[in-house]
Coordinates of N, CA and C in Angstrom, one line a residue:
X3 N 25.6 -3.5 -35.6 CA 24.9 -3.1 -34.4 C 25.4 -3.9 -33.2
X4 N 25.4 -3.2 -32.1 CA 25.8 -3.8 -30.9 C 24.5 -4.4 -30.2
X5 N 24.7 -5.6 -29.6 CA 23.6 -6.2 -28.9 C 23.4 -5.4 -27.6
X6 N 22.2 -5.3 -27.2 CA 21.9 -4.5 -25.9 C 21.8 -5.5 -24.8
X7 N 22.4 -5.2 -23.7 CA 22.4 -6.1 -22.5 C 21.1 -5.8 -21.7
X8 N 20.6 -6.7 -21.0 CA 19.4 -6.5 -20.2 C 19.7 -5.4 -19.1
X9 N 18.8 -4.6 -18.9 CA 19.0 -3.5 -17.9 C 19.2 -4.1 -16.5
X10 N 20.2 -3.7 -15.9 CA 20.5 -4.1 -14.5 C 20.2 -2.9 -13.6
X11 N 19.9 -3.2 -12.3 CA 19.7 -2.1 -11.4 C 21.0 -1.2 -11.3
X12 N 20.8 0.0 -11.1 CA 22.0 0.9 -11.0 C 22.6 0.6 -9.7
X13 N 23.9 1.0 -9.6 CA 24.7 0.7 -8.3 C 24.0 1.4 -7.1
X14 N 23.5 2.6 -7.4 CA 22.9 3.3 -6.2 C 21.7 2.6 -5.7
X15 N 20.9 1.9 -6.6 CA 19.8 1.2 -6.2 C 20.2 0.0 -5.4
X16 N 21.3 -0.7 -5.7 CA 21.7 -1.8 -4.9 C 22.2 -1.3 -3.6
X17 N 22.9 -0.2 -3.5 CA 23.4 0.3 -2.2 C 22.2 0.5 -1.3
X18 N 21.1 1.1 -1.7 CA 20.0 1.4 -0.9 C 19.2 0.2 -0.4
X19 N 19.1 -0.8 -1.3 CA 18.1 -1.9 -0.9 C 18.7 -3.3 -1.0
X20 N 20.0 -3.4 -1.1 CA 20.6 -4.8 -1.1 C 20.9 -5.2 -2.5
X21 N 21.2 -6.5 -2.6 CA 21.6 -7.1 -3.9 C 20.4 -7.4 -4.7
X22 N 20.6 -7.6 -6.0 CA 19.5 -8.0 -6.9 C 18.8 -9.2 -6.4
X23 N 19.5 -10.2 -6.0 CA 18.9 -11.4 -5.5 C 18.1 -11.2 -4.2
X24 N 18.5 -10.3 -3.4 CA 17.7 -9.9 -2.2 C 16.4 -9.2 -2.6
X25 N 16.5 -8.4 -3.7 CA 15.3 -7.7 -4.2 C 14.3 -8.7 -4.7
X26 N 14.8 -9.7 -5.4 CA 13.9 -10.8 -5.9 C 13.3 -11.6 -4.8
X27 N 14.1 -11.9 -3.8 CA 13.6 -12.7 -2.6 C 12.5 -11.9 -1.9
X28 N 12.7 -10.6 -1.8 CA 11.7 -9.8 -1.0 C 10.4 -9.7 -1.7
X29 N 10.3 -9.8 -3.1 CA 9.1 -9.7 -3.8 C 8.2 -10.9 -3.5
X30 N 6.9 -10.7 -3.3 CA 6.0 -11.9 -3.0 C 5.9 -12.7 -4.3
X31 N 5.9 -14.0 -4.2 CA 5.7 -14.9 -5.3 C 4.2 -15.0 -5.6
X32 N 3.8 -14.6 -6.8 CA 2.4 -14.5 -7.1 C 1.7 -15.9 -7.1
X33 N 2.5 -16.9 -7.5 CA 1.9 -18.3 -7.5 C 1.9 -18.9 -6.1
X34 N 2.7 -18.4 -5.2 CA 2.7 -19.0 -3.9 C 1.4 -18.9 -3.1
X35 N 0.7 -17.8 -3.2 CA -0.6 -17.7 -2.5 C -1.7 -18.5 -3.1
X36 N -1.6 -18.9 -4.4 CA -2.6 -19.6 -5.1 C -2.2 -21.1 -5.3
X37 N -1.2 -21.6 -4.6 CA -0.7 -22.9 -4.9 C -1.8 -23.9 -4.5
X38 N -2.5 -23.7 -3.4 CA -3.5 -24.7 -3.0 C -4.9 -24.3 -3.5
X39 N -5.0 -23.0 -4.0 CA -6.3 -22.6 -4.5 C -7.3 -22.3 -3.4
X40 N -8.5 -21.9 -3.7 CA -9.5 -21.7 -2.7 C -9.3 -20.4 -2.0
X41 N -10.4 -20.0 -1.2 CA -10.4 -18.7 -0.5 C -9.3 -18.6 0.6
X42 N -9.0 -19.7 1.2 CA -8.0 -19.6 2.3 C -6.6 -19.1 1.8
X43 N -6.2 -19.6 0.6 CA -4.9 -19.2 0.0 C -4.9 -17.7 -0.3
X44 N -6.0 -17.2 -0.8 CA -6.1 -15.8 -1.2 C -6.1 -14.9 0.1
X45 N -6.8 -15.4 1.2 CA -6.8 -14.6 2.4 C -5.4 -14.6 3.0
X46 N -4.6 -15.6 2.9 CA -3.2 -15.6 3.4 C -2.4 -14.6 2.6
X47 N -2.5 -14.6 1.3 CA -1.8 -13.7 0.5 C -2.2 -12.2 0.8
X48 N -3.4 -12.0 1.0 CA -3.9 -10.6 1.4 C -3.3 -10.2 2.7
X49 N -3.3 -11.2 3.7 CA -2.8 -10.9 5.0 C -1.3 -10.4 4.9
X50 N -0.5 -11.1 4.1 CA 0.9 -10.7 3.9 C 1.1 -9.3 3.3
X51 N 0.1 -8.9 2.5 CA 0.2 -7.6 1.8 C -0.2 -6.5 2.7
X52 N -0.9 -6.7 3.7 CA -1.3 -5.7 4.6 C -0.3 -5.6 5.8
X53 N 0.0 -4.4 6.2 CA 0.9 -4.2 7.3 C 0.2 -4.1 8.6
X54 N -1.1 -3.7 8.6 CA -1.9 -3.6 9.8 C -2.5 -5.0 10.1
X55 N -2.8 -5.3 11.4 CA -3.4 -6.5 11.7 C -4.9 -6.6 11.2
X56 N -5.2 -7.5 10.3 CA -6.5 -7.6 9.8 C -7.6 -7.9 10.8
X57 N -7.2 -8.8 11.8 CA -8.2 -9.2 12.8 C -8.6 -8.0 13.6
X58 N -7.7 -7.1 13.9 CA -8.1 -5.9 14.7 C -8.9 -5.0 13.9
X59 N -8.6 -4.8 12.6 CA -9.4 -4.0 11.8 C -10.8 -4.5 11.7
X60 N -10.9 -5.8 11.5 CA -12.3 -6.4 11.4 C -13.0 -6.2 12.8
X61 N -12.3 -6.3 13.9 CA -13.0 -6.1 15.2 C -13.5 -4.7 15.3
X62 N -12.7 -3.7 14.8 CA -13.1 -2.3 14.8 C -14.3 -2.1 13.9
X63 N -14.3 -2.7 12.8 CA -15.4 -2.6 11.8 C -16.7 -3.1 12.4
X64 N -16.6 -4.2 13.1 CA -17.7 -4.9 13.7 C -18.2 -4.1 14.9
X65 N -17.4 -3.2 15.5 CA -17.8 -2.4 16.7 C -18.9 -1.4 16.2
X66 N -18.9 -1.1 15.0 CA -19.9 -0.2 14.4 C -21.3 -0.9 14.4
X67 N -22.3 -0.3 15.0 CA -23.6 -1.0 15.1 C -24.2 -1.2 13.7
X68 N -23.8 -0.4 12.7 CA -24.4 -0.5 11.4 C -23.7 -1.6 10.6
X69 N -22.6 -2.2 11.0 CA -21.9 -3.2 10.3 C -22.2 -4.6 11.0
X70 N -22.8 -5.5 10.2 CA -23.1 -6.8 10.8 C -22.1 -7.8 10.3
X71 N -21.7 -7.7 9.0 CA -20.8 -8.6 8.4 C -19.7 -7.8 7.7
X72 N -18.4 -8.4 7.8 CA -17.3 -7.7 7.1 C -16.6 -8.8 6.3
X73 N -16.6 -8.7 5.0 CA -15.9 -9.8 4.2 C -14.4 -9.5 4.3
X74 N -13.6 -10.5 4.1 CA -12.1 -10.4 4.1 C -11.6 -9.4 3.1
X75 N -12.3 -9.3 2.0 CA -11.9 -8.3 1.0 C -12.1 -6.9 1.5
X76 N -13.2 -6.7 2.1 CA -13.5 -5.3 2.6 C -12.5 -5.0 3.8
X77 N -12.2 -5.9 4.6 CA -11.3 -5.7 5.7 C -9.9 -5.3 5.1
X78 N -9.5 -6.1 4.1 CA -8.2 -5.8 3.4 C -8.2 -4.4 2.8
X79 N -9.2 -4.0 2.1 CA -9.3 -2.7 1.5 C -9.2 -1.6 2.5
X80 N -9.9 -1.8 3.6 CA -9.9 -0.8 4.7 C -8.5 -0.7 5.3
X81 N -7.8 -1.8 5.4 CA -6.4 -1.8 5.9 C -5.5 -1.1 5.0
X82 N -5.6 -1.3 3.7 CA -4.7 -0.7 2.7 C -5.0 0.8 2.7
X83 N -6.3 1.2 2.7 CA -6.7 2.6 2.7 C -6.1 3.3 4.0
X84 N -6.2 2.6 5.1 CA -5.6 3.2 6.3 C -4.1 3.4 6.3
X85 N -3.4 2.4 5.7 CA -2.0 2.5 5.5 C -1.6 3.7 4.6
X86 N -2.3 3.8 3.5 CA -2.1 5.0 2.6 C -2.3 6.3 3.3
X87 N -3.4 6.4 4.1 CA -3.8 7.6 4.8 C -2.7 8.0 5.8
X88 N -2.2 7.0 6.6 CA -1.2 7.3 7.6 C 0.1 7.7 6.9
X89 N 0.5 7.0 5.8 CA 1.7 7.4 5.0 C 1.6 8.8 4.5
X90 N 0.4 9.2 3.9 CA 0.2 10.5 3.4 C 0.3 11.6 4.4
X91 N -0.3 11.4 5.5 CA -0.3 12.5 6.6 C 1.1 12.5 7.2
X92 N 1.8 11.4 7.3 CA 3.1 11.4 7.9 C 4.1 12.1 7.0
X93 N 4.0 11.9 5.7 CA 4.9 12.6 4.8 C 4.7 14.1 4.8
X94 N 3.4 14.5 4.9 CA 3.1 15.9 4.9 C 3.6 16.5 6.3
X95 N 3.5 15.8 7.4 CA 4.0 16.3 8.7 C 5.5 16.3 8.7
X96 N 6.1 15.4 8.0 CA 7.6 15.4 7.9 C 8.1 16.7 7.3
X97 N 7.5 17.2 6.4 CA 7.9 18.5 5.8 C 8.0 19.6 6.9
X98 N 7.0 19.6 7.8 CA 7.0 20.6 8.9 C 8.1 20.3 9.9
X99 N 8.4 19.0 10.1 CA 9.4 18.7 11.1 C 10.8 19.1 10.5
X100 N 11.0 18.9 9.2 CA 12.2 19.2 8.5 C 12.4 20.8 8.5
X101 N 11.3 21.5 8.4 CA 11.4 23.0 8.5 C 11.9 23.4 9.8
X102 N 11.5 22.7 10.8 CA 12.0 22.9 12.2 C 13.3 22.3 12.5
X103 N 14.0 21.8 11.5 CA 15.3 21.1 11.6 C 15.3 19.9 12.6
X104 N 14.2 19.2 12.5 CA 14.0 18.0 13.4 C 13.8 16.8 12.5
X105 N 14.2 15.6 13.1 CA 14.0 14.3 12.4 C 12.8 13.6 13.0
X106 N 12.3 14.0 14.1 CA 11.2 13.3 14.8 C 9.9 14.1 14.6
X107 N 8.9 13.4 14.2 CA 7.6 14.0 14.1 C 7.0 14.3 15.5
X108 N 6.4 15.5 15.6 CA 5.8 15.8 16.8 C 4.3 16.1 16.5
X109 N 3.5 16.2 17.6 CA 2.1 16.5 17.4 C 1.9 17.8 16.7
X110 N 2.7 18.8 16.9 CA 2.5 20.1 16.3 C 2.8 20.0 14.7
X111 N 3.6 19.0 14.3 CA 3.8 18.8 12.9 C 2.5 18.3 12.2
X112 N 1.9 17.3 12.9 CA 0.6 16.8 12.4 C -0.4 17.9 12.4
X113 N -0.5 18.7 13.5 CA -1.5 19.8 13.5 C -1.3 20.7 12.4
X114 N 0.0 21.1 12.1 CA 0.3 22.0 11.0 C -0.1 21.4 9.6
X115 N 0.1 20.1 9.4 CA -0.3 19.4 8.2 C -1.8 19.4 8.0
X116 N -2.5 19.2 9.1 CA -4.0 19.2 9.1 C -4.5 20.5 8.8
X117 N -3.9 21.6 9.3 CA -4.4 23.0 9.1 C -4.1 23.4 7.7
X118 N -2.9 23.0 7.1 CA -2.5 23.5 5.8 C -3.1 22.8 4.6
X119 N -3.5 21.6 4.8 CA -3.9 20.8 3.7 C -5.4 20.6 3.7
X120 N -6.1 21.0 2.7 CA -7.6 20.9 2.7 C -8.1 19.5 2.8
X121 N -7.4 18.5 2.3 CA -7.8 17.1 2.4 C -8.0 16.6 3.8
X122 N -7.3 17.2 4.7 CA -7.3 16.8 6.1 C -8.3 17.7 6.9
X123 N -9.1 18.5 6.3 CA -10.0 19.4 7.0 C -11.0 18.6 8.0
X124 N -11.3 17.4 7.6 CA -12.2 16.6 8.4 C -11.6 16.2 9.8
X125 N -10.3 16.4 9.9 CA -9.6 16.0 11.2 C -9.5 17.2 12.2
X126 N -9.9 18.4 11.7 CA -9.8 19.6 12.6 C -10.8 19.5 13.7
X127 N -10.3 20.0 14.9 CA -11.2 20.1 16.0 C -10.9 19.2 17.0

């Protein structure tokens, strides 16, 4: 029997995203955020995982008169949900832009995605 070698990334994967060492360097170190322990370390790690500014999201949440306190965890979850929503609607709008032989999203592409997809019905009007 032949010994099996560990699976390495395919060459096409390396072409798109850099070398294997760069891929490892880009991954967040799970122990780095918990090195000092405590809530501050966890908040820093959550902040790095969110692409949107958490302080602005917290300010928007507190602008609602029904919200008096917003925990860091809830702010982080709202940030991730917002990122996923924007990604989803942008991907759907991209389909309409590509149908029009364009690479740039326009307002009409977002409008078409909102009209065509039932999940976005709450955005109509």
